[in-house]
Amino acid sequence: MKRKQQRMLFLGVLVACFATAAVLVLIALEDTVTFFYSPASLAETPATDGKEIRLGGLVVEGSIRRSGDGLTTSFDLTDGLASMTVIHVGILPDLFREGQGIVARGTLSETTGVFQAVEVLAKHDETYMPPEVAEALKDAGYWREDP
């Protein structure tokens, strides 16, 4: 075998090894990747039942309902185009309120259409908005830039 053929064979094996490693990494990360949706995009392309996703938007004014046990809270989340009911069992962040931009992590029940949140994240000051939520609100025409 000539030197040029040996180099080409070596490069071919090297590329095959890198491709195999990339495929293995993507397969390993598949279970840990959490996708972000806005209520409108989730209504258009519903996630599979039981798959963990992140849902972001603004809490609708007057939609917060607390149960008698003090831990279960339901509220509506909107991006200006669509709304979705979210149920969270647990303690909500101190900054959670109506009109607030939030990101909720949980699962969507395709049978009931209700999002069951296991974690709710609220913005930390008056100027911060999670980038995914801001982008979804801008796409919906609901977001206004501060002067």
mmCIF file of N, CA and C in Angstrom:
data_model
loop_
_atom_site.group_PDB
_atom_site.id
_atom_site.type_symbol
_atom_site.label_atom_id
_atom_site.label_comp_id
_atom_site.label_asym_id
_atom_site.label_seq_id
_atom_site.Cartn_x
_atom_site.Cartn_y
_atom_site.Cartn_z
ATOM 1 N N MET A 1 0.850 -1.175 0.000
ATOM 2 C CA MET A 1 0.000 0.000 0.000
ATOM 3 C C MET A 1 0.897 1.240 0.000
ATOM 4 N N LYS A 2 0.566 2.189 -0.858
ATOM 5 C CA LYS A 2 1.363 3.404 -0.966
ATOM 6 C C LYS A 2 1.061 4.348 0.200
ATOM 7 N N ARG A 3 1.964 5.292 0.401
ATOM 8 C CA ARG A 3 1.802 6.270 1.498
ATOM 9 C C ARG A 3 0.515 7.064 1.351
ATOM 10 N N LYS A 4 0.185 7.481 0.153
ATOM 11 C CA LYS A 4 -1.026 8.278 -0.074
ATOM 12 C C LYS A 4 -2.268 7.465 0.281
ATOM 13 N N GLN A 5 -2.269 6.197 -0.060
ATOM 14 C CA GLN A 5 -3.397 5.340 0.256
ATOM 15 C C GLN A 5 -3.509 5.128 1.771
ATOM 16 N N GLN A 6 -2.351 4.997 2.434
ATOM 17 C CA GLN A 6 -2.360 4.836 3.884
ATOM 18 C C GLN A 6 -2.931 6.081 4.569
ATOM 19 N N ARG A 7 -2.527 7.260 4.093
ATOM 20 C CA ARG A 7 -3.056 8.519 4.667
ATOM 21 C C ARG A 7 -4.568 8.624 4.447
ATOM 22 N N MET A 8 -5.034 8.280 3.264
ATOM 23 C CA MET A 8 -6.473 8.348 2.969
ATOM 24 C C MET A 8 -7.244 7.363 3.845
ATOM 25 N N LEU A 9 -6.693 6.169 4.017
ATOM 26 C CA LEU A 9 -7.327 5.179 4.879
ATOM 27 C C LEU A 9 -7.372 5.686 6.326
ATOM 28 N N PHE A 10 -6.281 6.250 6.805
ATOM 29 C CA PHE A 10 -6.232 6.802 8.154
ATOM 30 C C PHE A 10 -7.267 7.915 8.333
ATOM 31 N N LEU A 11 -7.342 8.833 7.359
ATOM 32 C CA LEU A 11 -8.333 9.911 7.436
ATOM 33 C C LEU A 11 -9.755 9.369 7.402
ATOM 34 N N GLY A 12 -10.003 8.371 6.597
ATOM 35 C CA GLY A 12 -11.329 7.759 6.529
ATOM 36 C C GLY A 12 -11.731 7.136 7.847
ATOM 37 N N VAL A 13 -10.804 6.414 8.483
ATOM 38 C CA VAL A 13 -11.080 5.800 9.778
ATOM 39 C C VAL A 13 -11.301 6.882 10.837
ATOM 40 N N LEU A 14 -10.505 7.941 10.796
ATOM 41 C CA LEU A 14 -10.639 9.042 11.748
ATOM 42 C C LEU A 14 -11.997 9.725 11.625
ATOM 43 N N VAL A 15 -12.447 9.992 10.419
ATOM 44 C CA VAL A 15 -13.760 10.611 10.197
ATOM 45 C C VAL A 15 -14.867 9.684 10.678
ATOM 46 N N ALA A 16 -14.741 8.391 10.421
ATOM 47 C CA ALA A 16 -15.743 7.426 10.866
ATOM 48 C C ALA A 16 -15.813 7.386 12.396
ATOM 49 N N CYS A 17 -14.667 7.462 13.062
ATOM 50 C CA CYS A 17 -14.649 7.475 14.532
ATOM 51 C C CYS A 17 -15.323 8.722 15.091
ATOM 52 N N PHE A 18 -15.052 9.884 14.501
ATOM 53 C CA PHE A 18 -15.691 11.125 14.951
ATOM 54 C C PHE A 18 -17.200 11.084 14.719
ATOM 55 N N ALA A 19 -17.617 10.556 13.593
ATOM 56 C CA ALA A 19 -19.050 10.458 13.298
ATOM 57 C C ALA A 19 -19.736 9.525 14.293
ATOM 58 N N THR A 20 -19.112 8.404 14.596
ATOM 59 C CA THR A 20 -19.665 7.461 15.569
ATOM 60 C C THR A 20 -19.755 8.101 16.952
ATOM 61 N N ALA A 21 -18.729 8.835 17.348
ATOM 62 C CA ALA A 21 -18.744 9.508 18.646
ATOM 63 C C ALA A 21 -19.858 10.549 18.708
ATOM 64 N N ALA A 22 -20.042 11.302 17.639
ATOM 65 C CA ALA A 22 -21.106 12.311 17.602
ATOM 66 C C ALA A 22 -22.481 11.661 17.721
ATOM 67 N N VAL A 23 -22.702 10.562 17.036
ATOM 68 C CA VAL A 23 -23.978 9.858 17.108
ATOM 69 C C VAL A 23 -24.218 9.340 18.523
ATOM 70 N N LEU A 24 -23.208 8.780 19.148
ATOM 71 C CA LEU A 24 -23.354 8.274 20.512
ATOM 72 C C LEU A 24 -23.666 9.389 21.508
ATOM 73 N N VAL A 25 -23.042 10.543 21.348
ATOM 74 C CA VAL A 25 -23.319 11.685 22.226
ATOM 75 C C VAL A 25 -24.765 12.145 22.047
ATOM 76 N N LEU A 26 -25.229 12.246 20.816
ATOM 77 C CA LEU A 26 -26.607 12.682 20.574
ATOM 78 C C LEU A 26 -27.618 11.688 21.129
ATOM 79 N N ILE A 27 -27.333 10.415 21.027
ATOM 80 C CA ILE A 27 -28.228 9.404 21.586
ATOM 81 C C ILE A 27 -28.261 9.513 23.115
ATOM 82 N N ALA A 28 -27.110 9.738 23.729
ATOM 83 C CA ALA A 28 -27.049 9.862 25.185
ATOM 84 C C ALA A 28 -27.772 11.107 25.679
ATOM 85 N N LEU A 29 -27.712 12.197 24.925
ATOM 86 C CA LEU A 29 -28.346 13.449 25.350
ATOM 87 C C LEU A 29 -29.837 13.503 25.049
ATOM 88 N N GLU A 30 -30.335 12.589 24.268
ATOM 89 C CA GLU A 30 -31.730 12.639 23.845
ATOM 90 C C GLU A 30 -32.699 12.683 25.019
ATOM 91 N N ASP A 31 -32.431 11.937 26.061
ATOM 92 C CA ASP A 31 -33.327 11.887 27.211
ATOM 93 C C ASP A 31 -33.217 13.112 28.107
ATOM 94 N N THR A 32 -32.133 13.873 28.025
ATOM 95 C CA THR A 32 -31.948 15.013 28.909
ATOM 96 C C THR A 32 -32.298 16.340 28.258
ATOM 97 N N VAL A 33 -32.585 16.358 26.979
ATOM 98 C CA VAL A 33 -32.915 17.596 26.287
ATOM 99 C C VAL A 33 -34.362 17.970 26.604
ATOM 100 N N THR A 34 -34.569 19.211 27.020
ATOM 101 C CA THR A 34 -35.902 19.726 27.304
ATOM 102 C C THR A 34 -36.203 20.821 26.298
ATOM 103 N N PHE A 35 -37.286 20.678 25.548
ATOM 104 C CA PHE A 35 -37.628 21.635 24.523
ATOM 105 C C PHE A 35 -38.483 22.763 25.092
ATOM 106 N N PHE A 36 -38.365 23.961 24.499
ATOM 107 C CA PHE A 36 -39.142 25.127 24.924
ATOM 108 C C PHE A 36 -40.285 25.355 23.946
ATOM 109 N N TYR A 37 -41.461 25.649 24.486
ATOM 110 C CA TYR A 37 -42.638 25.950 23.679
ATOM 111 C C TYR A 37 -43.342 27.176 24.247
ATOM 112 N N SER A 38 -44.023 27.899 23.380
ATOM 113 C CA SER A 38 -44.966 28.919 23.811
ATOM 114 C C SER A 38 -46.350 28.277 23.702
ATOM 115 N N PRO A 39 -47.387 28.851 24.326
ATOM 116 C CA PRO A 39 -48.710 28.238 24.218
ATOM 117 C C PRO A 39 -49.188 28.085 22.768
ATOM 118 N N ALA A 40 -48.889 29.067 21.900
ATOM 119 C CA ALA A 40 -49.324 28.964 20.503
ATOM 120 C C ALA A 40 -48.588 27.855 19.765
ATOM 121 N N SER A 41 -47.270 27.757 19.966
ATOM 122 C CA SER A 41 -46.524 26.711 19.272
ATOM 123 C C SER A 41 -46.880 25.327 19.805
ATOM 124 N N LEU A 42 -47.219 25.230 21.076
ATOM 125 C CA LEU A 42 -47.623 23.947 21.643
ATOM 126 C C LEU A 42 -48.999 23.535 21.130
ATOM 127 N N ALA A 43 -49.879 24.510 20.890
ATOM 128 C CA ALA A 43 -51.191 24.196 20.340
ATOM 129 C C ALA A 43 -51.080 23.712 18.891
ATOM 130 N N GLU A 44 -50.114 24.263 18.140
ATOM 131 C CA GLU A 44 -49.922 23.858 16.740
ATOM 132 C C GLU A 44 -49.275 22.486 16.625
ATOM 133 N N THR A 45 -48.248 22.244 17.424
ATOM 134 C CA THR A 45 -47.522 20.974 17.374
ATOM 135 C C THR A 45 -47.441 20.398 18.773
ATOM 136 N N PRO A 46 -48.480 19.700 19.213
ATOM 137 C CA PRO A 46 -48.475 19.198 20.590
ATOM 138 C C PRO A 46 -47.331 18.215 20.833
ATOM 139 N N ALA A 47 -46.754 18.306 22.016
ATOM 140 C CA ALA A 47 -45.683 17.387 22.413
ATOM 141 C C ALA A 47 -46.303 16.028 22.724
ATOM 142 N N THR A 48 -45.485 15.022 22.721
ATOM 143 C CA THR A 48 -45.989 13.705 23.053
ATOM 144 C C THR A 48 -46.414 13.670 24.508
ATOM 145 N N ASP A 49 -47.432 12.890 24.785
ATOM 146 C CA ASP A 49 -47.972 12.785 26.135
ATOM 147 C C ASP A 49 -46.907 12.261 27.088
ATOM 148 N N GLY A 50 -46.644 12.986 28.159
ATOM 149 C CA GLY A 50 -45.689 12.565 29.166
ATOM 150 C C GLY A 50 -44.268 13.029 28.939
ATOM 151 N N LYS A 51 -43.970 13.673 27.822
ATOM 152 C CA LYS A 51 -42.616 14.149 27.549
ATOM 153 C C LYS A 51 -42.407 15.484 28.259
ATOM 154 N N GLU A 52 -41.258 15.642 28.948
ATOM 155 C CA GLU A 52 -41.000 16.871 29.687
ATOM 156 C C GLU A 52 -40.597 17.995 28.738
ATOM 157 N N ILE A 53 -41.268 19.139 28.896
ATOM 158 C CA ILE A 53 -40.994 20.316 28.079
ATOM 159 C C ILE A 53 -40.979 21.542 28.973
ATOM 160 N N ARG A 54 -40.577 22.676 28.394
ATOM 161 C CA ARG A 54 -40.668 23.964 29.079
ATOM 162 C C ARG A 54 -41.700 24.805 28.345
ATOM 163 N N LEU A 55 -42.591 25.424 29.087
ATOM 164 C CA LEU A 55 -43.647 26.269 28.541
ATOM 165 C C LEU A 55 -43.456 27.668 29.097
ATOM 166 N N GLY A 56 -43.396 28.668 28.237
ATOM 167 C CA GLY A 56 -43.146 30.026 28.703
ATOM 168 C C GLY A 56 -44.155 31.012 28.171
ATOM 169 N N GLY A 57 -44.374 32.079 28.926
ATOM 170 C CA GLY A 57 -45.291 33.132 28.528
ATOM 171 C C GLY A 57 -45.582 34.043 29.704
ATOM 172 N N LEU A 58 -46.685 34.774 29.592
ATOM 173 C CA LEU A 58 -47.109 35.699 30.642
ATOM 174 C C LEU A 58 -48.314 35.125 31.371
ATOM 175 N N VAL A 59 -48.348 35.277 32.698
ATOM 176 C CA VAL A 59 -49.484 34.834 33.495
ATOM 177 C C VAL A 59 -50.649 35.777 33.211
ATOM 178 N N VAL A 60 -51.784 35.228 32.826
ATOM 179 C CA VAL A 60 -52.963 36.013 32.464
ATOM 180 C C VAL A 60 -53.551 36.673 33.709
ATOM 181 N N GLU A 61 -53.904 37.958 33.563
ATOM 182 C CA GLU A 61 -54.510 38.718 34.666
ATOM 183 C C GLU A 61 -55.806 38.044 35.116
ATOM 184 N N GLY A 62 -55.955 37.848 36.422
ATOM 185 C CA GLY A 62 -57.175 37.287 37.002
ATOM 186 C C GLY A 62 -57.319 35.781 36.842
ATOM 187 N N SER A 63 -56.269 35.085 36.435
ATOM 188 C CA SER A 63 -56.402 33.650 36.179
ATOM 189 C C SER A 63 -55.829 32.772 37.293
ATOM 190 N N ILE A 64 -55.200 33.358 38.295
ATOM 191 C CA ILE A 64 -54.574 32.554 39.357
ATOM 192 C C ILE A 64 -55.647 32.054 40.319
ATOM 193 N N ARG A 65 -55.693 30.715 40.485
ATOM 194 C CA ARG A 65 -56.652 30.070 41.378
ATOM 195 C C ARG A 65 -55.874 29.151 42.321
ATOM 196 N N ARG A 66 -56.044 29.366 43.617
ATOM 197 C CA ARG A 66 -55.350 28.545 44.620
ATOM 198 C C ARG A 66 -56.355 27.602 45.273
ATOM 199 N N SER A 67 -55.921 26.370 45.531
ATOM 200 C CA SER A 67 -56.807 25.387 46.145
ATOM 201 C C SER A 67 -56.801 25.550 47.661
ATOM 202 N N GLY A 68 -57.641 24.811 48.322
ATOM 203 C CA GLY A 68 -57.755 24.886 49.777
ATOM 204 C C GLY A 68 -56.527 24.381 50.510
ATOM 205 N N ASP A 69 -55.759 23.477 49.894
ATOM 206 C CA ASP A 69 -54.576 22.948 50.583
ATOM 207 C C ASP A 69 -53.411 23.932 50.588
ATOM 208 N N GLY A 70 -53.495 25.001 49.815
ATOM 209 C CA GLY A 70 -52.465 26.024 49.797
ATOM 210 C C GLY A 70 -51.254 25.695 48.945
ATOM 211 N N LEU A 71 -51.195 24.484 48.402
ATOM 212 C CA LEU A 71 -50.054 24.097 47.588
ATOM 213 C C LEU A 71 -50.371 23.993 46.105
ATOM 214 N N THR A 72 -51.610 23.695 45.768
ATOM 215 C CA THR A 72 -51.988 23.526 44.370
ATOM 216 C C THR A 72 -52.472 24.859 43.813
ATOM 217 N N THR A 73 -51.834 25.289 42.739
ATOM 218 C CA THR A 73 -52.183 26.549 42.089
ATOM 219 C C THR A 73 -52.396 26.288 40.610
ATOM 220 N N SER A 74 -53.451 26.852 40.060
ATOM 221 C CA SER A 74 -53.654 26.785 38.615
ATOM 222 C C SER A 74 -53.751 28.208 38.084
ATOM 223 N N PHE A 75 -53.255 28.393 36.877
ATOM 224 C CA PHE A 75 -53.277 29.704 36.241
ATOM 225 C C PHE A 75 -53.185 29.507 34.736
ATOM 226 N N ASP A 76 -53.511 30.564 34.015
ATOM 227 C CA ASP A 76 -53.421 30.525 32.562
ATOM 228 C C ASP A 76 -52.165 31.249 32.130
ATOM 229 N N LEU A 77 -51.531 30.718 31.103
ATOM 230 C CA LEU A 77 -50.304 31.273 30.549
ATOM 231 C C LEU A 77 -50.573 31.625 29.095
ATOM 232 N N THR A 78 -50.146 32.824 28.658
ATOM 233 C CA THR A 78 -50.407 33.256 27.289
ATOM 234 C C THR A 78 -49.158 33.817 26.647
ATOM 235 N N ASP A 79 -49.151 33.774 25.319
ATOM 236 C CA ASP A 79 -48.103 34.432 24.545
ATOM 237 C C ASP A 79 -48.722 35.482 23.632
ATOM 238 N N GLY A 80 -49.992 35.786 23.855
ATOM 239 C CA GLY A 80 -50.695 36.770 23.046
ATOM 240 C C GLY A 80 -51.521 36.145 21.941
ATOM 241 N N LEU A 81 -51.166 34.940 21.533
ATOM 242 C CA LEU A 81 -51.911 34.245 20.484
ATOM 243 C C LEU A 81 -52.777 33.126 21.037
ATOM 244 N N ALA A 82 -52.290 32.448 22.051
ATOM 245 C CA ALA A 82 -53.012 31.330 22.648
ATOM 246 C C ALA A 82 -52.766 31.318 24.143
ATOM 247 N N SER A 83 -53.650 30.643 24.850
ATOM 248 C CA SER A 83 -53.514 30.481 26.295
ATOM 249 C C SER A 83 -53.566 29.009 26.651
ATOM 250 N N MET A 84 -52.967 28.664 27.779
ATOM 251 C CA MET A 84 -52.966 27.283 28.243
ATOM 252 C C MET A 84 -53.052 27.284 29.760
ATOM 253 N N THR A 85 -53.823 26.363 30.302
ATOM 254 C CA THR A 85 -53.953 26.231 31.745
ATOM 255 C C THR A 85 -52.775 25.430 32.288
ATOM 256 N N VAL A 86 -52.198 25.936 33.374
ATOM 257 C CA VAL A 86 -51.058 25.299 34.023
ATOM 258 C C VAL A 86 -51.455 24.991 35.467
ATOM 259 N N ILE A 87 -51.126 23.789 35.918
ATOM 260 C CA ILE A 87 -51.354 23.401 37.311
ATOM 261 C C ILE A 87 -50.001 23.097 37.937
ATOM 262 N N HIS A 88 -49.749 23.702 39.102
ATOM 263 C CA HIS A 88 -48.485 23.486 39.813
ATOM 264 C C HIS A 88 -48.800 23.120 41.245
ATOM 265 N N VAL A 89 -48.173 22.038 41.711
ATOM 266 C CA VAL A 89 -48.304 21.630 43.106
ATOM 267 C C VAL A 89 -46.970 21.902 43.775
ATOM 268 N N GLY A 90 -46.985 22.797 44.730
ATOM 269 C CA GLY A 90 -45.766 23.166 45.430
ATOM 270 C C GLY A 90 -45.727 24.655 45.681
ATOM 271 N N ILE A 91 -44.574 25.111 46.132
ATOM 272 C CA ILE A 91 -44.404 26.517 46.457
ATOM 273 C C ILE A 91 -43.950 27.267 45.212
ATOM 274 N N LEU A 92 -44.630 28.354 44.907
ATOM 275 C CA LEU A 92 -44.280 29.179 43.754
ATOM 276 C C LEU A 92 -43.210 30.196 44.143
ATOM 277 N N PRO A 93 -42.435 30.675 43.170
ATOM 278 C CA PRO A 93 -41.425 31.696 43.476
ATOM 279 C C PRO A 93 -42.069 32.966 44.025
ATOM 280 N N ASP A 94 -41.328 33.720 44.822
ATOM 281 C CA ASP A 94 -41.842 34.965 45.405
ATOM 282 C C ASP A 94 -42.233 35.970 44.327
ATOM 283 N N LEU A 95 -41.547 35.961 43.192
ATOM 284 C CA LEU A 95 -41.810 36.929 42.131
ATOM 285 C C LEU A 95 -42.957 36.527 41.216
ATOM 286 N N PHE A 96 -43.609 35.403 41.475
ATOM 287 C CA PHE A 96 -44.730 34.946 40.656
ATOM 288 C C PHE A 96 -45.949 35.824 40.915
ATOM 289 N N ARG A 97 -46.527 36.383 39.843
ATOM 290 C CA ARG A 97 -47.736 37.203 39.957
ATOM 291 C C ARG A 97 -48.370 37.339 38.580
ATOM 292 N N GLU A 98 -49.543 37.939 38.536
ATOM 293 C CA GLU A 98 -50.242 38.166 37.274
ATOM 294 C C GLU A 98 -49.454 39.122 36.390
ATOM 295 N N GLY A 99 -49.439 38.867 35.103
ATOM 296 C CA GLY A 99 -48.717 39.690 34.161
ATOM 297 C C GLY A 99 -47.226 39.392 34.119
ATOM 298 N N GLN A 100 -46.768 38.452 34.926
ATOM 299 C CA GLN A 100 -45.361 38.090 35.059
ATOM 300 C C GLN A 100 -44.935 37.132 33.950
ATOM 301 N N GLY A 101 -43.739 37.319 33.423
ATOM 302 C CA GLY A 101 -43.167 36.370 32.486
ATOM 303 C C GLY A 101 -42.566 35.204 33.240
ATOM 304 N N ILE A 102 -42.975 33.986 32.897
ATOM 305 C CA ILE A 102 -42.469 32.798 33.586
ATOM 306 C C ILE A 102 -42.114 31.708 32.582
ATOM 307 N N VAL A 103 -41.359 30.735 33.070
ATOM 308 C CA VAL A 103 -41.094 29.492 32.344
ATOM 309 C C VAL A 103 -41.447 28.361 33.290
ATOM 310 N N ALA A 104 -42.330 27.454 32.825
ATOM 311 C CA ALA A 104 -42.740 26.311 33.636
ATOM 312 C C ALA A 104 -42.202 25.037 32.986
ATOM 313 N N ARG A 105 -41.648 24.159 33.818
ATOM 314 C CA ARG A 105 -41.134 22.873 33.324
ATOM 315 C C ARG A 105 -42.080 21.784 33.789
ATOM 316 N N GLY A 106 -42.503 20.933 32.852
ATOM 317 C CA GLY A 106 -43.419 19.859 33.207
ATOM 318 C C GLY A 106 -43.881 19.096 31.991
ATOM 319 N N THR A 107 -45.077 18.516 32.088
ATOM 320 C CA THR A 107 -45.623 17.694 31.007
ATOM 321 C C THR A 107 -47.020 18.163 30.636
ATOM 322 N N LEU A 108 -47.370 17.925 29.389
ATOM 323 C CA LEU A 108 -48.698 18.265 28.883
ATOM 324 C C LEU A 108 -49.515 16.993 28.766
ATOM 325 N N SER A 109 -50.702 17.016 29.347
ATOM 326 C CA SER A 109 -51.621 15.897 29.194
ATOM 327 C C SER A 109 -52.431 16.143 27.932
ATOM 328 N N GLU A 110 -52.251 15.286 26.924
ATOM 329 C CA GLU A 110 -52.973 15.474 25.666
ATOM 330 C C GLU A 110 -54.457 15.192 25.820
ATOM 331 N N THR A 111 -54.845 14.393 26.820
ATOM 332 C CA THR A 111 -56.257 14.087 27.013
ATOM 333 C C THR A 111 -57.013 15.268 27.607
ATOM 334 N N THR A 112 -56.405 15.969 28.578
ATOM 335 C CA THR A 112 -57.082 17.096 29.213
ATOM 336 C C THR A 112 -56.638 18.439 28.656
ATOM 337 N N GLY A 113 -55.463 18.505 28.034
ATOM 338 C CA GLY A 113 -54.940 19.764 27.510
ATOM 339 C C GLY A 113 -54.391 20.679 28.587
ATOM 340 N N VAL A 114 -54.144 20.134 29.774
ATOM 341 C CA VAL A 114 -53.631 20.904 30.906
ATOM 342 C C VAL A 114 -52.146 20.596 31.077
ATOM 343 N N PHE A 115 -51.360 21.640 31.338
ATOM 344 C CA PHE A 115 -49.929 21.494 31.553
ATOM 345 C C PHE A 115 -49.676 21.307 33.041
ATOM 346 N N GLN A 116 -49.057 20.196 33.426
ATOM 347 C CA GLN A 116 -48.739 19.896 34.823
ATOM 348 C C GLN A 116 -47.292 20.301 35.076
ATOM 349 N N ALA A 117 -47.091 21.407 35.782
ATOM 350 C CA ALA A 117 -45.751 21.945 36.015
ATOM 351 C C ALA A 117 -45.134 21.334 37.264
ATOM 352 N N VAL A 118 -43.865 20.955 37.161
ATOM 353 C CA VAL A 118 -43.121 20.486 38.327
ATOM 354 C C VAL A 118 -42.208 21.576 38.865
ATOM 355 N N GLU A 119 -41.959 22.609 38.022
ATOM 356 C CA GLU A 119 -41.120 23.732 38.439
ATOM 357 C C GLU A 119 -41.584 24.983 37.702
ATOM 358 N N VAL A 120 -41.664 26.085 38.434
ATOM 359 C CA VAL A 120 -42.029 27.369 37.844
ATOM 360 C C VAL A 120 -40.905 28.356 38.144
ATOM 361 N N LEU A 121 -40.383 28.979 37.090
ATOM 362 C CA LEU A 121 -39.319 29.969 37.226
ATOM 363 C C LEU A 121 -39.860 31.329 36.835
ATOM 364 N N ALA A 122 -39.621 32.338 37.660
ATOM 365 C CA ALA A 122 -40.071 33.694 37.385
ATOM 366 C C ALA A 122 -38.862 34.585 37.170
ATOM 367 N N LYS A 123 -39.074 35.688 36.452
ATOM 368 C CA LYS A 123 -37.949 36.596 36.214
ATOM 369 C C LYS A 123 -37.480 37.196 37.526
ATOM 370 N N HIS A 124 -36.218 37.622 37.576
ATOM 371 C CA HIS A 124 -35.643 38.044 38.849
ATOM 372 C C HIS A 124 -35.665 39.543 39.090
ATOM 373 N N ASP A 125 -35.949 40.362 38.087
ATOM 374 C CA ASP A 125 -36.113 41.792 38.318
ATOM 375 C C ASP A 125 -37.040 42.365 37.267
ATOM 376 N N GLU A 126 -37.209 43.640 37.263
ATOM 377 C CA GLU A 126 -38.189 44.282 36.384
ATOM 378 C C GLU A 126 -37.770 44.325 34.916
ATOM 379 N N THR A 127 -36.491 44.150 34.623
ATOM 380 C CA THR A 127 -36.057 44.273 33.238
ATOM 381 C C THR A 127 -35.739 42.944 32.578
ATOM 382 N N TYR A 128 -35.582 41.871 33.340
ATOM 383 C CA TYR A 128 -35.179 40.594 32.759
ATOM 384 C C TYR A 128 -36.381 39.815 32.267
ATOM 385 N N MET A 129 -36.236 39.206 31.092
ATOM 386 C CA MET A 129 -37.225 38.280 30.563
ATOM 387 C C MET A 129 -36.439 37.110 29.984
ATOM 388 N N PRO A 130 -36.798 35.857 30.318
ATOM 389 C CA PRO A 130 -36.062 34.738 29.740
ATOM 390 C C PRO A 130 -36.032 34.859 28.214
ATOM 391 N N PRO A 131 -34.885 34.628 27.593
ATOM 392 C CA PRO A 131 -34.750 34.851 26.150
ATOM 393 C C PRO A 131 -35.768 34.091 25.315
ATOM 394 N N GLU A 132 -36.084 32.848 25.704
ATOM 395 C CA GLU A 132 -37.049 32.068 24.937
ATOM 396 C C GLU A 132 -38.440 32.690 25.013
ATOM 397 N N VAL A 133 -38.814 33.170 26.199
ATOM 398 C CA VAL A 133 -40.130 33.783 26.378
ATOM 399 C C VAL A 133 -40.201 35.092 25.594
ATOM 400 N N ALA A 134 -39.158 35.915 25.677
ATOM 401 C CA ALA A 134 -39.138 37.183 24.947
ATOM 402 C C ALA A 134 -39.247 36.949 23.448
ATOM 403 N N GLU A 135 -38.541 35.956 22.930
ATOM 404 C CA GLU A 135 -38.587 35.659 21.491
ATOM 405 C C GLU A 135 -39.974 35.189 21.068
ATOM 406 N N ALA A 136 -40.598 34.333 21.883
ATOM 407 C CA ALA A 136 -41.944 33.852 21.565
ATOM 408 C C ALA A 136 -42.951 34.993 21.594
ATOM 409 N N LEU A 137 -42.823 35.905 22.570
ATOM 410 C CA LEU A 137 -43.738 37.042 22.658
ATOM 411 C C LEU A 137 -43.511 38.010 21.498
ATOM 412 N N LYS A 138 -42.264 38.203 21.085
ATOM 413 C CA LYS A 138 -41.975 39.072 19.934
ATOM 414 C C LYS A 138 -42.568 38.487 18.663
ATOM 415 N N ASP A 139 -42.439 37.158 18.488
ATOM 416 C CA ASP A 139 -42.998 36.507 17.309
ATOM 417 C C ASP A 139 -44.509 36.637 17.259
ATOM 418 N N ALA A 140 -45.141 36.653 18.445
ATOM 419 C CA ALA A 140 -46.594 36.764 18.523
ATOM 420 C C ALA A 140 -47.064 38.214 18.421
ATOM 421 N N GLY A 141 -46.125 39.177 18.450
ATOM 422 C CA GLY A 141 -46.498 40.585 18.399
ATOM 423 C C GLY A 141 -47.025 41.110 19.713
ATOM 424 N N TYR A 142 -46.823 40.376 20.793
ATOM 425 C CA TYR A 142 -47.351 40.730 22.100
ATOM 426 C C TYR A 142 -46.323 41.472 22.937
ATOM 427 N N TRP A 143 -45.070 41.379 22.579
ATOM 428 C CA TRP A 143 -43.964 41.964 23.340
ATOM 429 C C TRP A 143 -43.723 43.380 22.883
ATOM 430 N N ARG A 144 -43.495 44.278 23.833
ATOM 431 C CA ARG A 144 -43.135 45.642 23.471
ATOM 432 C C ARG A 144 -41.795 45.956 24.113
ATOM 433 N N GLU A 145 -40.908 46.554 23.333
ATOM 434 C CA GLU A 145 -39.600 46.929 23.845
ATOM 435 C C GLU A 145 -39.764 48.172 24.721
ATOM 436 N N ASP A 146 -39.008 48.237 25.804
ATOM 437 C CA ASP A 146 -39.026 49.431 26.649
ATOM 438 C C ASP A 146 -38.199 50.518 25.961
ATOM 439 N N PRO A 147 -38.653 51.794 26.060
ATOM 440 C CA PRO A 147 -37.933 52.872 25.361
ATOM 441 C C PRO A 147 -36.545 53.120 25.924
#
